[in-house]
Amino acid sequence: MTLLRHTTPEIKPRKALTINPAKTCQPIGAMYAALGIRGCLPHSHGSQGCCAYHRSALTRHYKEPVMAGTSSFTEGSSVFGGQANLLQALENIFAIYEPDVVAVHTTCLSETIGDDIPQIVAKARQEGKVPDGKHVIYANTPSYVGSHVTGFANMVKGMVRGFAQKTGKKNGRVNLIPGYVEPADMAEIKHLAEALGVKSILFPDTSGVLNGPLTGQYSMFPEAGVTVDELKASGDAIGTLGLGEWASAEAARYLDSEFKVPCKILDLPIGLKATDRFVDTLRQLAGKSVPESINFERGQLVDVISDWHQYFYHKKVALAGDPDQIISLVEFLVTLDMWPVHIVTGTPGKRFEARIRELTADIPHEVNVKVEGDMFLLHQWIKQTPVDLLICNSYGKYIARDENIPLIRHGFPILDRMGHVYFPTVGYKGALRLCEKILDALLDKQDLTCPEHQVELQM
Amino acid sequence: MTTKPKKTVDPSVLKEEMLRKYPPKVARKRSKQILVNELDEQGHSQEIMSNVRTIPGIITQRGCTYAGCKGVVLGPTRDIVNITHGPIGCGFYSWLTRRNQTLPPTPESENYMPYCFSTDMGEHDIVFGGEKKLRQAVQEAFDAMNPKAIGIFSTCPVGLIGDDVHAVARDMKEKLGINVFAFSCEGYKGVSQSAGHHIANNQLFKHVIGLDDTPTEGKFKINLLGEYNIGGDAFELEELFTRCGITLVSTFSGNSSYDQFAKSHSADLNCVMCHRSINYVAEMIEKKFGAPWIKVNFIGGEATAKSLRRIAQYFGDKELIERVEAVIAEELPKVKAAAEEVLPTTEGKLAMLFVGGSRAHHYQELFHEMGMKTIAAGYEFAHRDDYEGRHVLPSVKVDADSRNIEELEVEADPARYRARKTPEELKALEDAGVEFKNYPGMMMEMESKTLIIDDINHYESEALIEKYKPAVFCAGIKEKYVVQKLGVPLKQLHNYDVGGPYAGFGGAANFYREIARLVSSKVWTYMKAPWEENPELSATYVWE
């Protein structure tokens, strides 16, 4: 029996129907980003269901509390606009939940209506519904544009637009925009910056927010996340590193153009080479030399690649996920002498395919790439040309089971395993972990399925 | 973890305390949705405000109409290709997230549940209209899957831009020669998922129920309504009916198929589990085709036995009654033994249930059987009749939000209406205790001084937990980790935390063990580190 029994190798062209998407909508990315501000309550300006779905999806992925407000639109608000709802929401939120910041994002509904968020927020202030010293920032995140990744990018831009200030005096700090990555990744990026002796402002920062401890106490606003003061100071930084074109470039470029904080956009530091570029760029930007501890971490990674090379060599891989992640993962797989051959992302963006083609140019095999593709297509490609490994979110397990392919869960959402919350995949440490995951997946399958006389004790 | 309240809590005082934090308008509304249970001399409860809008800004449990329609009612049916017409999110979030299990009869049988179909509307579609894309998407779904039926589900922007999804459905039905139907279940309609249930009921009734008049074999034919096969509940009940010799024509909609819906009007009795989500179908089938409905509850050992007996009593067949009694005699002792096993762990402990439109009521049975007390309960999206009983229906105010949801005018089918019982037979059954068309509601079965809270929100949940320190709190995924951070286990009663089945006899025993596990887990004793317990030793060397 097969789970995806109606998926056939024969590919019929589809223009209008997405089957098994490799993306979701903007607002959830905005909600996730806003959770990385200390004392912030994300607010979904739309129907209740949006907020309920986003909170549920994020909660399932992190197994942590995810709090957010909603404007609870009704049919009336859809006709007359959502101003009254947002005004009331802001009044109630500040009275009942007492956040320092409310981060409003829009939805397809409020965008189709055309609600003007800055105007409504100004009115709320005028009417005394936003207490003094409290903040409301916003991002426009219509669900019919981009994806969860662009929603994240828009809210990060909303942070600097809402808070960044320029005093005229540089503060010697470097803005680090980590991209749409896990809390553990954000912590690892901070760790690398610290090891380099770089004073950084990392935003958003969900580490400590979405991987918190169990202590018997609950605080709606954990002592974690980037602070409002840090976000204000981002306008005086000596530079910005935006990690991941899709998730981080908007905010980095905004700071560059509005505050003359020079920016560089790098790939997400996943894998050896991308981490090398991150470390190298950061050290040059901050004028620091790379400490032995980082060289040591890097050396360990190279050692592992050498020790286990025979198992990586020329293994075929299929990937689905977000563009920033996939670009770096593909580069890393190629670094390991693996062959990424089927690649889809649901998120639009013209540069993606060119980057993948560039990275995979030396693979002596046809490479399938589809931007705004879906996992149904990915599965059809796999049926045509089988692979040794699949890397994607938890929805990949249906393909993996049907085709008997080992699966590494990476990206969003991961609903059925725990590691992503606590262990990074960025940096040299993260790359080591990826190597472990790839080897475990490949070798577990070999151990379970190879002929008995070929079972190896030592590998 | 403290499992007993520190001191007796006065629920009226707690209510006042909770309201104090609110701005006046919010407090006024919430005061009518929070009640301290008191029954009058007739056993009737007070009036509770419910099925009203959630106030913007309040962190509610509720979702939307689309979720109730596409996710809840139509989600568990395996062989309809359900296309979400809208931006990608709604389809994505309702993709395999509700744990409705399904078991296609053969490896070749249709099963679209692991798939997500969406028109993934972009800006161009919002500006210029999405009908063309929808039409094309239906064609592509037909080409790729070759299904017997396609459902179309509208999301928020579709209603605003005015796409006529029903016209597209009509045209494509004619073009493709299969059944195609649409649901105007935009998320902003109604005040919760509840409106979506109603819309789903209506469209199933209009477009599917009654399409197949092929007679169904079987002497005692029933439909099970409002059972969604979370964690295999429906499997448990299917087996139970088979053992009793009862023929299950269709389930709405756990482990269901399109063909079952099409012939569901051939059943002679409708058994309603979740009253809130499906009573409309029960009412409409009765009016059009003549099969009456009774409320059943298969959550809890005693409740399961009672419901089986009611069904047997309805058919009045001696052999059936004996067979049902034999099954009960075999199963109930096992359930009681399972309860005995957990009693030392569970007895006397407190539970709170805030979920759905029926489970907050049904699951109280199971806690009762474990010797636990439900100290507070409420629904996420139910109406007054689910709280107070159907006798209040004539006095339920129809507000603007409810008026927007179509009430179908249903008449007896001139050819196919068949009264299953004569008025005299019905009267005799009623005299013997079979209640037709009745749901007595949650409140009359709850003790006095318990708290009933409609559409509970985050702030109130936290206040309740702080005051009562319950042993277990039942709600959904959004509440789960908040409650557990406070050191109180949360049992999800939407998706069962990857557990189940909990229905029927076997399910009851599963639930007892699960609750015993939760309330006795050692993890709650690990929350303080040794040095936090004895901080005064922090500066002393203790080598010796």
PDB file of N, CA and C in Angstrom, chain A residues 17, chain B residues 66 69-70 74-75 77-86 112 116-119 134 137-139 141-142 147-154 165-166 168-170 172-173 176 178-185 200 203-204 207-208 258 261:
ATOM      1  N   LEU A  17      -3.079  24.585 -10.401  1.00  0.00           N
ATOM      2  CA  LEU A  17      -3.278  23.778  -9.201  1.00  0.00           C
ATOM      3  C   LEU A  17      -1.935  23.457  -8.541  1.00  0.00           C
TER       4      LEU A  17
ATOM      5  N   TYR B  66     -13.668  28.448   7.640  1.00  0.00           N
ATOM      6  CA  TYR B  66     -12.984  27.538   6.713  1.00  0.00           C
ATOM      7  C   TYR B  66     -12.489  26.295   7.468  1.00  0.00           C
ATOM      8  N   CYS B  69     -15.294  23.962   8.213  1.00  0.00           N
ATOM      9  CA  CYS B  69     -15.899  23.340   7.031  1.00  0.00           C
ATOM     10  C   CYS B  69     -14.929  22.371   6.371  1.00  0.00           C
ATOM     11  N   LYS B  70     -13.807  22.900   5.918  1.00  0.00           N
ATOM     12  CA  LYS B  70     -12.851  22.069   5.182  1.00  0.00           C
ATOM     13  C   LYS B  70     -12.083  21.154   6.136  1.00  0.00           C
ATOM     14  N   LEU B  74     -15.358  18.093   6.288  1.00  0.00           N
ATOM     15  CA  LEU B  74     -15.006  17.428   5.027  1.00  0.00           C
ATOM     16  C   LEU B  74     -13.618  16.791   5.063  1.00  0.00           C
ATOM     17  N   GLY B  75     -12.782  17.240   5.979  1.00  0.00           N
ATOM     18  CA  GLY B  75     -11.404  16.742   6.028  1.00  0.00           C
ATOM     19  C   GLY B  75     -11.268  15.233   6.104  1.00  0.00           C
ATOM     20  N   THR B  77     -12.940  12.757   4.924  1.00  0.00           N
ATOM     21  CA  THR B  77     -13.445  11.921   3.831  1.00  0.00           C
ATOM     22  C   THR B  77     -12.335  11.679   2.822  1.00  0.00           C
ATOM     23  N   ARG B  78     -12.070  10.429   2.514  1.00  0.00           N
ATOM     24  CA  ARG B  78     -10.829  10.144   1.785  1.00  0.00           C
ATOM     25  C   ARG B  78     -10.918  10.314   0.281  1.00  0.00           C
ATOM     26  N   ASP B  79     -12.119  10.215  -0.305  1.00  0.00           N
ATOM     27  CA  ASP B  79     -12.139  10.124  -1.761  1.00  0.00           C
ATOM     28  C   ASP B  79     -12.775  11.318  -2.455  1.00  0.00           C
ATOM     29  N   ILE B  80     -12.804  12.460  -1.777  1.00  0.00           N
ATOM     30  CA  ILE B  80     -13.182  13.703  -2.442  1.00  0.00           C
ATOM     31  C   ILE B  80     -11.902  14.535  -2.562  1.00  0.00           C
ATOM     32  N   VAL B  81     -11.632  15.044  -3.756  1.00  0.00           N
ATOM     33  CA  VAL B  81     -10.494  15.949  -3.904  1.00  0.00           C
ATOM     34  C   VAL B  81     -10.942  17.329  -3.436  1.00  0.00           C
ATOM     35  N   ASN B  82     -10.403  17.758  -2.320  1.00  0.00           N
ATOM     36  CA  ASN B  82     -10.797  19.039  -1.730  1.00  0.00           C
ATOM     37  C   ASN B  82      -9.823  20.118  -2.156  1.00  0.00           C
ATOM     38  N   ILE B  83     -10.293  21.056  -2.965  1.00  0.00           N
ATOM     39  CA  ILE B  83      -9.420  22.124  -3.452  1.00  0.00           C
ATOM     40  C   ILE B  83      -9.701  23.397  -2.658  1.00  0.00           C
ATOM     41  N   THR B  84      -8.684  23.913  -2.033  1.00  0.00           N
ATOM     42  CA  THR B  84      -8.820  25.191  -1.341  1.00  0.00           C
ATOM     43  C   THR B  84      -8.607  26.297  -2.354  1.00  0.00           C
ATOM     44  N   HIS B  85      -9.624  27.155  -2.477  1.00  0.00           N
ATOM     45  CA  HIS B  85      -9.486  28.283  -3.407  1.00  0.00           C
ATOM     46  C   HIS B  85      -9.068  29.510  -2.607  1.00  0.00           C
ATOM     47  N   GLY B  86      -7.803  29.848  -2.738  1.00  0.00           N
ATOM     48  CA  GLY B  86      -7.290  30.996  -1.995  1.00  0.00           C
ATOM     49  C   GLY B  86      -5.786  30.997  -2.007  1.00  0.00           C
ATOM     50  N   TYR B 112      -7.268  10.640  -0.977  1.00  0.00           N
ATOM     51  CA  TYR B 112      -6.628  11.937  -1.241  1.00  0.00           C
ATOM     52  C   TYR B 112      -6.237  12.663   0.035  1.00  0.00           C
ATOM     53  N   CYS B 116      -2.602  17.852  -0.482  1.00  0.00           N
ATOM     54  CA  CYS B 116      -3.147  19.198  -0.290  1.00  0.00           C
ATOM     55  C   CYS B 116      -3.304  19.831  -1.666  1.00  0.00           C
ATOM     56  N   PHE B 117      -4.522  20.273  -1.954  1.00  0.00           N
ATOM     57  CA  PHE B 117      -4.798  20.884  -3.263  1.00  0.00           C
ATOM     58  C   PHE B 117      -5.176  22.346  -3.063  1.00  0.00           C
ATOM     59  N   SER B 118      -4.516  23.220  -3.789  1.00  0.00           N
ATOM     60  CA  SER B 118      -4.805  24.648  -3.608  1.00  0.00           C
ATOM     61  C   SER B 118      -4.633  25.397  -4.918  1.00  0.00           C
ATOM     62  N   THR B 119      -5.430  26.457  -5.073  1.00  0.00           N
ATOM     63  CA  THR B 119      -5.229  27.305  -6.255  1.00  0.00           C
ATOM     64  C   THR B 119      -4.086  28.301  -6.021  1.00  0.00           C
ATOM     65  N   LEU B 134      -9.460  28.918 -10.898  1.00  0.00           N
ATOM     66  CA  LEU B 134     -10.163  27.844 -10.198  1.00  0.00           C
ATOM     67  C   LEU B 134     -10.665  26.791 -11.195  1.00  0.00           C
ATOM     68  N   ALA B 137      -7.872  24.832 -12.288  1.00  0.00           N
ATOM     69  CA  ALA B 137      -7.377  23.959 -11.203  1.00  0.00           C
ATOM     70  C   ALA B 137      -8.262  22.722 -11.067  1.00  0.00           C
ATOM     71  N   VAL B 138      -9.561  22.896 -11.203  1.00  0.00           N
ATOM     72  CA  VAL B 138     -10.470  21.749 -11.120  1.00  0.00           C
ATOM     73  C   VAL B 138     -10.162  20.777 -12.263  1.00  0.00           C
ATOM     74  N   GLN B 139      -9.934  21.347 -13.438  1.00  0.00           N
ATOM     75  CA  GLN B 139      -9.591  20.505 -14.595  1.00  0.00           C
ATOM     76  C   GLN B 139      -8.295  19.734 -14.325  1.00  0.00           C
ATOM     77  N   ALA B 141      -6.941  18.984 -11.460  1.00  0.00           N
ATOM     78  CA  ALA B 141      -7.141  17.986 -10.404  1.00  0.00           C
ATOM     79  C   ALA B 141      -7.805  16.745 -10.999  1.00  0.00           C
ATOM     80  N   PHE B 142      -8.740  16.980 -11.887  1.00  0.00           N
ATOM     81  CA  PHE B 142      -9.410  15.858 -12.545  1.00  0.00           C
ATOM     82  C   PHE B 142      -8.409  15.074 -13.399  1.00  0.00           C
ATOM     83  N   PRO B 147     -10.835  11.767  -9.847  1.00  0.00           N
ATOM     84  CA  PRO B 147     -11.707  11.445  -8.705  1.00  0.00           C
ATOM     85  C   PRO B 147     -13.179  11.388  -9.106  1.00  0.00           C
ATOM     86  N   LYS B 148     -13.994  10.879  -8.191  1.00  0.00           N
ATOM     87  CA  LYS B 148     -15.438  10.862  -8.451  1.00  0.00           C
ATOM     88  C   LYS B 148     -16.104  12.143  -7.993  1.00  0.00           C
ATOM     89  N   ALA B 149     -15.416  12.898  -7.148  1.00  0.00           N
ATOM     90  CA  ALA B 149     -16.000  14.145  -6.654  1.00  0.00           C
ATOM     91  C   ALA B 149     -14.903  15.137  -6.308  1.00  0.00           C
ATOM     92  N   ILE B 150     -15.218  16.405  -6.515  1.00  0.00           N
ATOM     93  CA  ILE B 150     -14.288  17.481  -6.164  1.00  0.00           C
ATOM     94  C   ILE B 150     -15.041  18.523  -5.341  1.00  0.00           C
ATOM     95  N   GLY B 151     -14.460  18.914  -4.244  1.00  0.00           N
ATOM     96  CA  GLY B 151     -15.026  19.979  -3.410  1.00  0.00           C
ATOM     97  C   GLY B 151     -14.166  21.227  -3.521  1.00  0.00           C
ATOM     98  N   ILE B 152     -14.808  22.382  -3.518  1.00  0.00           N
ATOM     99  CA  ILE B 152     -14.086  23.661  -3.612  1.00  0.00           C
ATOM    100  C   ILE B 152     -14.380  24.463  -2.345  1.00  0.00           C
ATOM    101  N   PHE B 153     -13.347  24.978  -1.725  1.00  0.00           N
ATOM    102  CA  PHE B 153     -13.517  25.681  -0.448  1.00  0.00           C
ATOM    103  C   PHE B 153     -13.011  27.115  -0.564  1.00  0.00           C
ATOM    104  N   SER B 154     -13.893  28.053  -0.291  1.00  0.00           N
ATOM    105  CA  SER B 154     -13.531  29.468  -0.427  1.00  0.00           C
ATOM    106  C   SER B 154     -12.817  29.968   0.820  1.00  0.00           C
ATOM    107  N   VAL B 165     -17.844  30.743  -6.927  1.00  0.00           N
ATOM    108  CA  VAL B 165     -17.320  29.375  -6.881  1.00  0.00           C
ATOM    109  C   VAL B 165     -18.408  28.359  -7.218  1.00  0.00           C
ATOM    110  N   HIS B 166     -19.639  28.709  -6.916  1.00  0.00           N
ATOM    111  CA  HIS B 166     -20.737  27.763  -7.192  1.00  0.00           C
ATOM    112  C   HIS B 166     -20.986  27.641  -8.696  1.00  0.00           C
ATOM    113  N   VAL B 168     -18.661  28.030 -10.959  1.00  0.00           N
ATOM    114  CA  VAL B 168     -17.542  27.222 -11.469  1.00  0.00           C
ATOM    115  C   VAL B 168     -17.831  25.744 -11.208  1.00  0.00           C
ATOM    116  N   ALA B 169     -18.322  25.444 -10.002  1.00  0.00           N
ATOM    117  CA  ALA B 169     -18.621  24.054  -9.657  1.00  0.00           C
ATOM    118  C   ALA B 169     -19.672  23.485 -10.617  1.00  0.00           C
ATOM    119  N   ARG B 170     -20.720  24.249 -10.854  1.00  0.00           N
ATOM    120  CA  ARG B 170     -21.796  23.795 -11.751  1.00  0.00           C
ATOM    121  C   ARG B 170     -21.255  23.489 -13.141  1.00  0.00           C
ATOM    122  N   MET B 172     -18.157  22.913 -14.125  1.00  0.00           N
ATOM    123  CA  MET B 172     -17.177  21.831 -14.176  1.00  0.00           C
ATOM    124  C   MET B 172     -17.842  20.477 -13.948  1.00  0.00           C
ATOM    125  N   LYS B 173     -18.911  20.487 -13.156  1.00  0.00           N
ATOM    126  CA  LYS B 173     -19.662  19.250 -12.947  1.00  0.00           C
ATOM    127  C   LYS B 173     -20.211  18.763 -14.287  1.00  0.00           C
ATOM    128  N   LEU B 176     -17.093  17.781 -16.674  1.00  0.00           N
ATOM    129  CA  LEU B 176     -16.299  16.597 -16.330  1.00  0.00           C
ATOM    130  C   LEU B 176     -17.158  15.356 -16.105  1.00  0.00           C
ATOM    131  N   ILE B 178     -18.491  14.510 -13.322  1.00  0.00           N
ATOM    132  CA  ILE B 178     -18.383  14.029 -11.938  1.00  0.00           C
ATOM    133  C   ILE B 178     -19.028  15.079 -11.036  1.00  0.00           C
ATOM    134  N   ASN B 179     -19.228  14.726  -9.776  1.00  0.00           N
ATOM    135  CA  ASN B 179     -19.842  15.690  -8.874  1.00  0.00           C
ATOM    136  C   ASN B 179     -18.810  16.742  -8.442  1.00  0.00           C
ATOM    137  N   VAL B 180     -19.159  17.990  -8.641  1.00  0.00           N
ATOM    138  CA  VAL B 180     -18.302  19.088  -8.200  1.00  0.00           C
ATOM    139  C   VAL B 180     -19.181  20.053  -7.417  1.00  0.00           C
ATOM    140  N   PHE B 181     -18.780  20.373  -6.213  1.00  0.00           N
ATOM    141  CA  PHE B 181     -19.604  21.282  -5.399  1.00  0.00           C
ATOM    142  C   PHE B 181     -18.694  22.212  -4.615  1.00  0.00           C
ATOM    143  N   ALA B 182     -19.250  23.338  -4.208  1.00  0.00           N
ATOM    144  CA  ALA B 182     -18.416  24.367  -3.576  1.00  0.00           C
ATOM    145  C   ALA B 182     -18.993  24.792  -2.234  1.00  0.00           C
ATOM    146  N   PHE B 183     -18.118  25.306  -1.406  1.00  0.00           N
ATOM    147  CA  PHE B 183     -18.490  25.753  -0.065  1.00  0.00           C
ATOM    148  C   PHE B 183     -18.079  27.217   0.098  1.00  0.00           C
ATOM    149  N   SER B 184     -19.041  28.075   0.404  1.00  0.00           N
ATOM    150  CA  SER B 184     -18.706  29.481   0.681  1.00  0.00           C
ATOM    151  C   SER B 184     -18.357  29.601   2.155  1.00  0.00           C
ATOM    152  N   CYS B 185     -17.175  29.109   2.480  1.00  0.00           N
ATOM    153  CA  CYS B 185     -16.803  29.015   3.892  1.00  0.00           C
ATOM    154  C   CYS B 185     -15.682  29.998   4.221  1.00  0.00           C
ATOM    155  N   ALA B 200     -20.873  23.298   5.795  1.00  0.00           N
ATOM    156  CA  ALA B 200     -20.507  21.963   5.299  1.00  0.00           C
ATOM    157  C   ALA B 200     -21.728  21.048   5.304  1.00  0.00           C
ATOM    158  N   GLN B 203     -24.122  21.952   2.375  1.00  0.00           N
ATOM    159  CA  GLN B 203     -23.694  21.583   1.029  1.00  0.00           C
ATOM    160  C   GLN B 203     -23.672  20.066   0.848  1.00  0.00           C
ATOM    161  N   LEU B 204     -23.308  19.337   1.881  1.00  0.00           N
ATOM    162  CA  LEU B 204     -23.358  17.877   1.778  1.00  0.00           C
ATOM    163  C   LEU B 204     -24.798  17.441   1.556  1.00  0.00           C
ATOM    164  N   HIS B 207     -25.808  18.465  -2.088  1.00  0.00           N
ATOM    165  CA  HIS B 207     -25.088  17.933  -3.255  1.00  0.00           C
ATOM    166  C   HIS B 207     -24.726  16.455  -3.186  1.00  0.00           C
ATOM    167  N   VAL B 208     -24.802  15.841  -2.015  1.00  0.00           N
ATOM    168  CA  VAL B 208     -24.331  14.450  -1.937  1.00  0.00           C
ATOM    169  C   VAL B 208     -25.365  13.504  -1.296  1.00  0.00           C
ATOM    170  N   TYR B 258     -17.281   9.100  -0.050  1.00  0.00           N
ATOM    171  CA  TYR B 258     -18.340   9.806  -0.774  1.00  0.00           C
ATOM    172  C   TYR B 258     -19.574   8.925  -0.945  1.00  0.00           C
ATOM    173  N   PHE B 261     -21.827   8.749   2.077  1.00  0.00           N
ATOM    174  CA  PHE B 261     -22.683   9.944   2.222  1.00  0.00           C
ATOM    175  C   PHE B 261     -23.887   9.835   1.287  1.00  0.00           C
TER     176      PHE B 261
END
